[in-house]
Amino acid sequence: MPDPAPTGREHDPLGVPRPGRTVTGPVTEIVPTGVLVRVGPAPHGPEGLLRDDELAGRAVRVGDTLTVRIVRVDAARPRIDLALAADSRTAREGTDAELAVTAALAGAAVVRGMYGAPLARFEKTAGDFATAADLEAEKVILDLVRAARPQDAVTGEESGSTGPGGASGTERMWLVDPLCGTLNYAARNTLVAVNVALRAGADLTVAASADPFSGEVFWTDGERAHVRRDDGVDEELTPSPASRLVDVNLDPPFPNAPGFAAARLLADARFAERFQTRVLSTTLALAWVAAGRRAAYVTDGDPRDNVHFAAGIALCQAAGCVVTGLHGEPPHTGAGGLVAAADRETHTALLRMIGDPLPPGR
């Protein structure tokens, strides 16, 4: 899908990204010299030509999504020349971490490009739905992952589990949440994330969480965690409790109720004295714990092979955060839920409040 609607110096007045910019868009037509790729805002944005020599024999069909680089824009003719982006060339040969980053950024480009447009909604459960952006972003991500790792299984938020094994017990499983924060997005709120993670055996080994609107992608190779911005420079993530901001997920399900209730935690006087609450309603907040922008994140639910939480958990663990279940047990065991904190002191304080809640009003 196309880059976002034209804003500022990254686009010309016609909405075409300037030369050097990377865009993800659909193939709209096969022509004798190559393929046309839409590089401007949907649905009638301008198209660029990607020549056959750039494709190097790669089979492409109308509707396929490609990540391309704008090489030349000739407004007089008009004509836009494209090159296949380096990420598209190297995803198959690259590391798992590089693939996670590439896939998350490709999904983020779709989410960004469709933002603000009228979108079809597809009801899932009461109060929950997917949009056309969820489905398109997931398709782009899964196409990249399947092309690069055809022997791996994949679980997508919208399409479920596919590939070898197809079940949660498979050895290598990619976990994809193409748009975490769908309700935010549908309300034209930009607090969302695109999450891609790999579980190999029992461990989350690599992950990427892309913010479509800041241009940042938080990623880990399982050893360290970084943030990469538009300039391509990686900065190592450093957790910090200094903000005192704790993000609490108030969205269902609540499998540990009535023993644990997130709303009751917010009413605890000890919590109010020590922390300040934020509710992003997206697991972008988990990446922010790893990055030092939140002191902690608390949620109910089952995090095992969970497409919403996997990338954020991997980021927090690699950054050195303290990550456990609601009662201090290792993640993915026990009662479930999740407490991810920047340091041990913050984590201990939250566990105490969760395990020994004060009566309302105290």
Coordinates of C-alpha atoms in Angstrom, one line a residue:
M1 CA 0.0 0.0 0.0
P2 CA 1.1 3.6 -0.5
D3 CA 3.0 5.9 1.7
P4 CA 0.9 8.4 3.9
A5 CA -1.0 11.3 2.4
P6 CA 1.4 14.1 1.4
T7 CA 2.7 16.1 4.2
G8 CA 5.7 18.3 4.4
R9 CA 9.0 18.0 2.5
E10 CA 8.9 14.2 2.0
H11 CA 6.4 14.6 -0.9
D12 CA 5.9 16.8 -3.9
P13 CA 2.6 18.8 -4.4
L14 CA 1.1 15.8 -6.3
G15 CA 1.5 13.5 -3.3
V16 CA 4.5 11.6 -4.8
P17 CA 7.2 10.7 -2.3
R18 CA 10.4 12.5 -3.2
P19 CA 13.4 10.6 -4.7
G20 CA 15.2 8.4 -2.2
R21 CA 12.0 7.7 -0.2
T22 CA 11.0 4.0 0.4
V23 CA 7.3 3.2 -0.3
T24 CA 5.2 0.0 0.0
G25 CA 2.5 -0.2 -2.6
P26 CA 0.4 -2.6 -4.8
V27 CA 1.3 -3.8 -8.3
T28 CA -1.5 -2.3 -10.4
E29 CA -0.5 -3.4 -13.9
I30 CA 1.9 -5.6 -15.8
V31 CA 3.4 -3.7 -18.7
P32 CA 5.9 -4.9 -21.4
T33 CA 8.9 -3.2 -19.7
G34 CA 8.0 -4.2 -16.1
V35 CA 5.3 -3.5 -13.6
L36 CA 3.5 -0.4 -12.3
V37 CA 3.4 0.1 -8.6
R38 CA 1.1 2.7 -6.8
V39 CA 3.3 5.1 -4.8
G40 CA 0.8 7.8 -3.9
P41 CA -2.3 7.9 -1.6
A42 CA -5.0 5.4 -2.3
P43 CA -7.1 4.8 -4.3
H44 CA -6.1 6.9 -7.3
G45 CA -2.5 7.9 -6.4
P46 CA 0.3 8.1 -9.0
E47 CA 2.1 5.0 -10.2
G48 CA 5.7 4.3 -10.8
L49 CA 7.5 1.9 -13.2
L50 CA 9.6 -0.9 -11.8
R51 CA 11.6 -2.3 -14.7
D52 CA 12.1 -6.0 -15.4
D53 CA 15.8 -5.8 -14.7
E54 CA 15.0 -4.7 -11.2
L55 CA 12.8 -7.7 -10.7
A56 CA 15.5 -10.0 -11.8
G57 CA 13.1 -12.8 -12.8
R58 CA 10.9 -12.5 -9.7
A59 CA 7.3 -13.5 -10.5
V60 CA 4.9 -10.7 -9.7
R61 CA 1.2 -10.5 -10.2
V62 CA -1.3 -7.6 -10.1
G63 CA -2.3 -7.1 -6.4
D64 CA 1.1 -8.2 -5.0
T65 CA 2.7 -5.7 -2.7
L66 CA 6.2 -4.4 -3.3
T67 CA 8.6 -2.2 -1.3
V68 CA 10.3 0.2 -3.7
R69 CA 12.5 3.2 -3.7
I70 CA 11.7 6.3 -5.6
V71 CA 14.6 6.9 -8.0
R72 CA 13.4 9.7 -10.3
V73 CA 10.3 11.9 -10.6
D74 CA 9.7 13.6 -13.9
A75 CA 6.6 15.8 -13.5
A76 CA 6.7 17.1 -17.1
R77 CA 6.2 13.7 -18.7
P78 CA 4.9 12.6 -16.1
R79 CA 7.0 9.6 -15.0
I80 CA 8.2 8.0 -11.8
D81 CA 11.1 5.5 -11.9
L82 CA 11.4 2.9 -9.2
A83 CA 14.0 0.5 -7.8
L84 CA 13.3 -2.5 -5.7
A85 CA 14.1 -1.5 -2.1
A86 CA 17.1 -3.2 -0.5
D87 CA 14.9 -4.6 2.2
S88 CA 12.8 -6.5 -0.4
R89 CA 16.0 -7.9 -2.0
T90 CA 17.6 -9.0 1.3
A91 CA 14.6 -10.3 3.3
R92 CA 15.0 -13.8 2.0
E93 CA 18.7 -14.0 2.7
G94 CA 18.8 -11.9 5.9
T95 CA 18.6 -12.8 9.6
D96 CA 15.4 -13.4 11.4
A97 CA 15.7 -10.0 13.1
E98 CA 16.1 -8.3 9.7
L99 CA 13.0 -10.1 8.4
A100 CA 11.0 -9.0 11.5
V101 CA 12.0 -5.4 11.0
T102 CA 11.3 -5.5 7.2
A103 CA 7.9 -7.1 7.7
A104 CA 6.9 -4.7 10.5
L105 CA 7.9 -1.7 8.5
A106 CA 6.0 -3.0 5.4
G107 CA 2.9 -3.5 7.5
A108 CA 3.4 0.0 9.0
A109 CA 3.5 1.5 5.5
V110 CA 0.1 0.0 4.8
V111 CA -1.4 1.3 8.0
R112 CA 0.0 4.7 7.5
G113 CA -1.1 4.8 3.8
M114 CA -4.7 3.9 4.6
Y115 CA -5.1 6.2 7.6
G116 CA -8.0 8.6 7.5
A117 CA -9.7 6.9 4.5
P118 CA -13.2 5.3 4.8
L119 CA -12.5 1.7 5.7
A120 CA -14.7 -1.4 5.7
R121 CA -15.2 -3.0 9.1
F122 CA -15.4 -6.7 9.7
E123 CA -17.0 -7.7 13.0
K124 CA -15.3 -10.3 15.1
T125 CA -16.8 -10.4 18.5
A126 CA -19.0 -7.9 20.5
G127 CA -17.1 -4.6 20.5
D128 CA -14.2 -5.9 18.4
F129 CA -13.7 -5.6 14.7
A130 CA -11.0 -5.6 12.0
T131 CA -10.7 -3.0 9.3
A132 CA -9.5 -3.3 5.7
A133 CA -6.2 -1.8 6.9
D134 CA -5.7 -4.7 9.4
L135 CA -6.3 -7.3 6.6
E136 CA -4.1 -5.6 4.1
A137 CA -1.2 -5.0 6.5
E138 CA -1.4 -8.7 7.6
K139 CA -1.3 -9.8 4.0
V140 CA 1.8 -7.8 3.2
I141 CA 3.6 -9.1 6.4
L142 CA 2.6 -12.7 5.8
D143 CA 3.7 -12.5 2.1
L144 CA 7.1 -11.4 3.2
V145 CA 7.5 -13.9 6.0
R146 CA 6.3 -16.8 3.9
A147 CA 8.5 -15.9 1.0
A148 CA 11.6 -15.7 3.2
R149 CA 10.8 -18.6 5.6
P150 CA 8.5 -21.0 3.8
Q151 CA 9.1 -23.8 6.3
D152 CA 8.0 -21.7 9.3
A153 CA 4.5 -21.6 10.7
V154 CA 2.7 -18.2 11.1
T155 CA -0.1 -17.0 13.4
G156 CA -1.8 -13.8 12.2
E157 CA -4.3 -11.9 14.3
E158 CA -6.8 -12.0 11.4
S159 CA -6.0 -15.2 9.5
G160 CA -5.1 -17.6 12.4
S161 CA -2.4 -20.3 12.2
T162 CA -1.0 -21.5 8.9
G163 CA 2.0 -23.3 7.7
P164 CA 3.9 -26.4 8.8
G165 CA 2.4 -27.8 12.0
G166 CA -0.2 -25.0 12.1
A167 CA -0.5 -25.3 15.8
S168 CA 1.0 -23.4 18.8
G169 CA 3.4 -26.3 19.5
T170 CA 5.3 -26.0 16.2
E171 CA 9.1 -25.3 16.6
R172 CA 9.2 -22.0 14.7
M173 CA 6.1 -19.8 14.8
W174 CA 5.9 -16.2 13.6
L175 CA 3.3 -14.1 15.6
V176 CA 1.8 -11.2 13.7
D177 CA -0.5 -8.4 14.9
P178 CA -0.8 -6.2 11.9
L179 CA -2.5 -3.3 13.7
C180 CA -2.5 -3.3 17.5
G181 CA -4.9 -0.5 18.4
T182 CA -7.6 -1.0 15.8
L183 CA -10.2 0.9 17.8
N184 CA -7.8 3.8 18.1
Y185 CA -7.0 3.7 14.4
A186 CA -10.7 3.6 13.4
A187 CA -11.3 6.7 15.5
R188 CA -8.4 8.4 13.7
N189 CA -6.1 8.1 16.7
T190 CA -2.5 7.4 15.7
L191 CA -1.6 5.4 18.8
V192 CA -1.1 2.0 17.2
A193 CA 1.7 -0.6 16.6
V194 CA 2.5 -3.2 14.0
N195 CA 4.0 -6.3 15.8
V196 CA 6.0 -9.2 14.4
A197 CA 7.8 -11.8 16.6
L198 CA 9.3 -15.2 16.2
R199 CA 9.0 -17.9 18.8
A200 CA 11.6 -20.7 18.3
G201 CA 10.9 -23.6 20.6
A202 CA 9.8 -22.0 23.9
D203 CA 11.6 -18.7 23.5
L204 CA 10.8 -15.4 21.7
T205 CA 14.0 -15.0 19.7
V206 CA 13.4 -11.9 17.6
A207 CA 10.8 -9.2 17.4
A208 CA 9.9 -5.8 15.9
S209 CA 7.2 -3.3 16.8
A210 CA 6.7 -0.5 14.3
D211 CA 5.0 2.8 15.0
P212 CA 3.5 3.8 11.6
F213 CA 3.3 7.4 12.4
S214 CA 6.5 8.2 14.2
G215 CA 8.6 6.2 11.7
E216 CA 10.2 4.3 14.6
V217 CA 10.7 0.6 14.7
F218 CA 11.6 -1.1 18.0
W219 CA 13.4 -4.4 17.4
T220 CA 15.5 -7.1 19.1
D221 CA 17.7 -9.9 17.9
G222 CA 17.1 -11.7 21.3
E223 CA 20.2 -10.2 22.8
R224 CA 19.8 -6.5 22.8
A225 CA 16.9 -4.1 22.0
H226 CA 17.1 -1.1 19.7
V227 CA 15.0 1.6 18.1
R228 CA 15.6 2.5 14.5
R229 CA 14.3 5.8 13.1
D230 CA 13.9 7.1 9.5
D231 CA 17.7 7.8 9.2
G232 CA 18.4 4.1 9.6
V233 CA 20.5 4.6 12.8
D234 CA 19.9 2.1 15.6
E235 CA 19.9 3.3 19.2
E236 CA 20.0 0.8 22.1
L237 CA 17.0 0.9 24.4
T238 CA 17.4 1.8 28.0
P239 CA 14.5 1.2 30.4
S240 CA 13.8 3.8 33.1
P241 CA 11.3 4.2 35.9
A242 CA 11.8 8.0 35.9
S243 CA 8.5 8.9 34.2
R244 CA 6.5 7.1 36.9
L245 CA 4.0 6.4 34.1
V246 CA 2.3 3.0 34.2
D247 CA 0.2 1.9 31.3
V248 CA -2.7 -0.3 32.3
N249 CA -4.6 -2.4 29.7
L250 CA -8.3 -2.1 30.4
D251 CA -9.5 -4.1 27.4
P252 CA -10.9 -7.6 27.9
P253 CA -10.6 -10.5 28.3
F254 CA -10.1 -10.7 32.1
P255 CA -9.5 -14.4 32.9
N256 CA -8.1 -13.6 36.4
A257 CA -11.2 -11.7 37.6
P258 CA -12.4 -11.2 40.3
G259 CA -9.0 -11.9 41.8
F260 CA -7.3 -9.3 39.7
A261 CA -9.1 -6.3 38.2
A262 CA -7.1 -3.6 36.4
A263 CA -9.7 -1.0 37.3
R264 CA -9.3 -1.8 41.0
L265 CA -5.5 -1.3 40.7
L266 CA -6.1 2.2 39.4
A267 CA -8.3 2.9 42.4
D268 CA -5.7 1.8 44.9
A269 CA -4.4 4.8 46.9
R270 CA -0.9 3.4 46.9
F271 CA -0.9 3.3 43.1
A272 CA -2.0 6.9 42.9
E273 CA 0.6 8.0 45.4
R274 CA 3.5 6.4 43.5
F275 CA 2.5 6.3 39.8
Q276 CA 0.5 8.1 37.2
T277 CA -1.8 6.1 34.9
R278 CA -1.8 6.0 31.1
V279 CA -4.1 3.9 28.9
L280 CA -2.9 3.7 25.3
S281 CA -5.0 0.7 24.4
T282 CA -2.2 -0.6 22.2
T283 CA 0.9 -2.7 23.0
L284 CA 3.0 0.2 21.6
A285 CA 3.1 0.9 25.4
L286 CA 5.1 -2.3 26.0
A287 CA 7.7 -1.1 23.5
W288 CA 7.7 2.2 25.4
V289 CA 8.6 0.4 28.6
A290 CA 11.7 -1.0 26.9
A291 CA 12.5 2.5 25.6
G292 CA 12.2 4.2 29.0
R293 CA 9.1 6.1 28.0
R294 CA 6.9 4.2 30.5
A295 CA 7.8 2.8 33.9
A296 CA 5.7 -0.3 33.6
Y297 CA 2.9 -2.0 31.7
V298 CA 0.2 -4.2 33.4
T299 CA -2.4 -6.4 31.7
D300 CA -4.6 -9.4 32.3
G301 CA -4.9 -12.1 29.7
D302 CA -2.9 -15.1 28.5
P303 CA 0.4 -13.9 26.9
R304 CA 1.3 -17.4 25.5
D305 CA 1.7 -17.3 21.7
N306 CA -0.3 -14.1 21.9
V307 CA 0.2 -11.9 18.8
H308 CA -0.6 -8.8 20.7
F309 CA 2.0 -9.2 23.4
A310 CA 4.8 -11.3 21.9
A311 CA 6.8 -8.5 20.3
G312 CA 6.6 -6.3 23.3
I313 CA 7.6 -9.0 25.7
A314 CA 10.6 -9.9 23.6
L315 CA 11.6 -6.2 23.5
C316 CA 11.3 -5.7 27.2
Q317 CA 13.2 -8.9 28.1
A318 CA 16.1 -8.0 25.7
A319 CA 16.2 -4.4 27.1
G320 CA 16.6 -5.7 30.6
C321 CA 13.2 -5.0 32.0
V322 CA 11.6 -7.2 34.7
V323 CA 8.9 -9.2 33.0
T324 CA 6.6 -11.7 34.8
G325 CA 3.0 -12.8 35.2
L326 CA 0.6 -11.1 37.6
H327 CA 2.0 -12.9 40.6
G328 CA 5.7 -12.8 39.8
E329 CA 5.9 -16.2 38.0
P330 CA 7.8 -16.5 34.7
P331 CA 5.9 -15.2 31.7
H332 CA 3.7 -17.7 29.9
T333 CA 3.2 -19.8 33.1
G334 CA 0.8 -19.7 36.0
A335 CA -2.2 -17.5 36.1
G336 CA -1.1 -15.5 33.2
G337 CA -1.3 -11.7 32.8
L338 CA 1.7 -9.6 32.5
V339 CA 3.7 -7.1 34.5
A340 CA 6.6 -5.5 32.6
A341 CA 8.6 -3.0 34.6
A342 CA 11.7 -0.9 34.0
D343 CA 13.4 -2.0 37.2
R344 CA 13.0 -4.4 40.1
E345 CA 11.8 -1.7 42.5
T346 CA 8.9 -0.7 40.3
H347 CA 8.0 -4.3 39.6
T348 CA 8.0 -5.3 43.3
A349 CA 5.7 -2.3 44.1
L350 CA 3.2 -3.3 41.5
L351 CA 3.2 -7.0 42.5
R352 CA 2.5 -5.9 46.1
M353 CA -0.5 -3.9 45.0
I354 CA -1.8 -6.7 42.7
G355 CA -1.3 -9.4 45.3
D356 CA -2.7 -7.4 48.3
P357 CA -5.2 -5.0 47.0
L358 CA -6.6 -2.4 49.4
P359 CA -10.4 -2.1 49.8
P360 CA -12.0 0.6 47.7
G361 CA -11.6 4.1 49.2
R362 CA -8.4 3.3 51.1

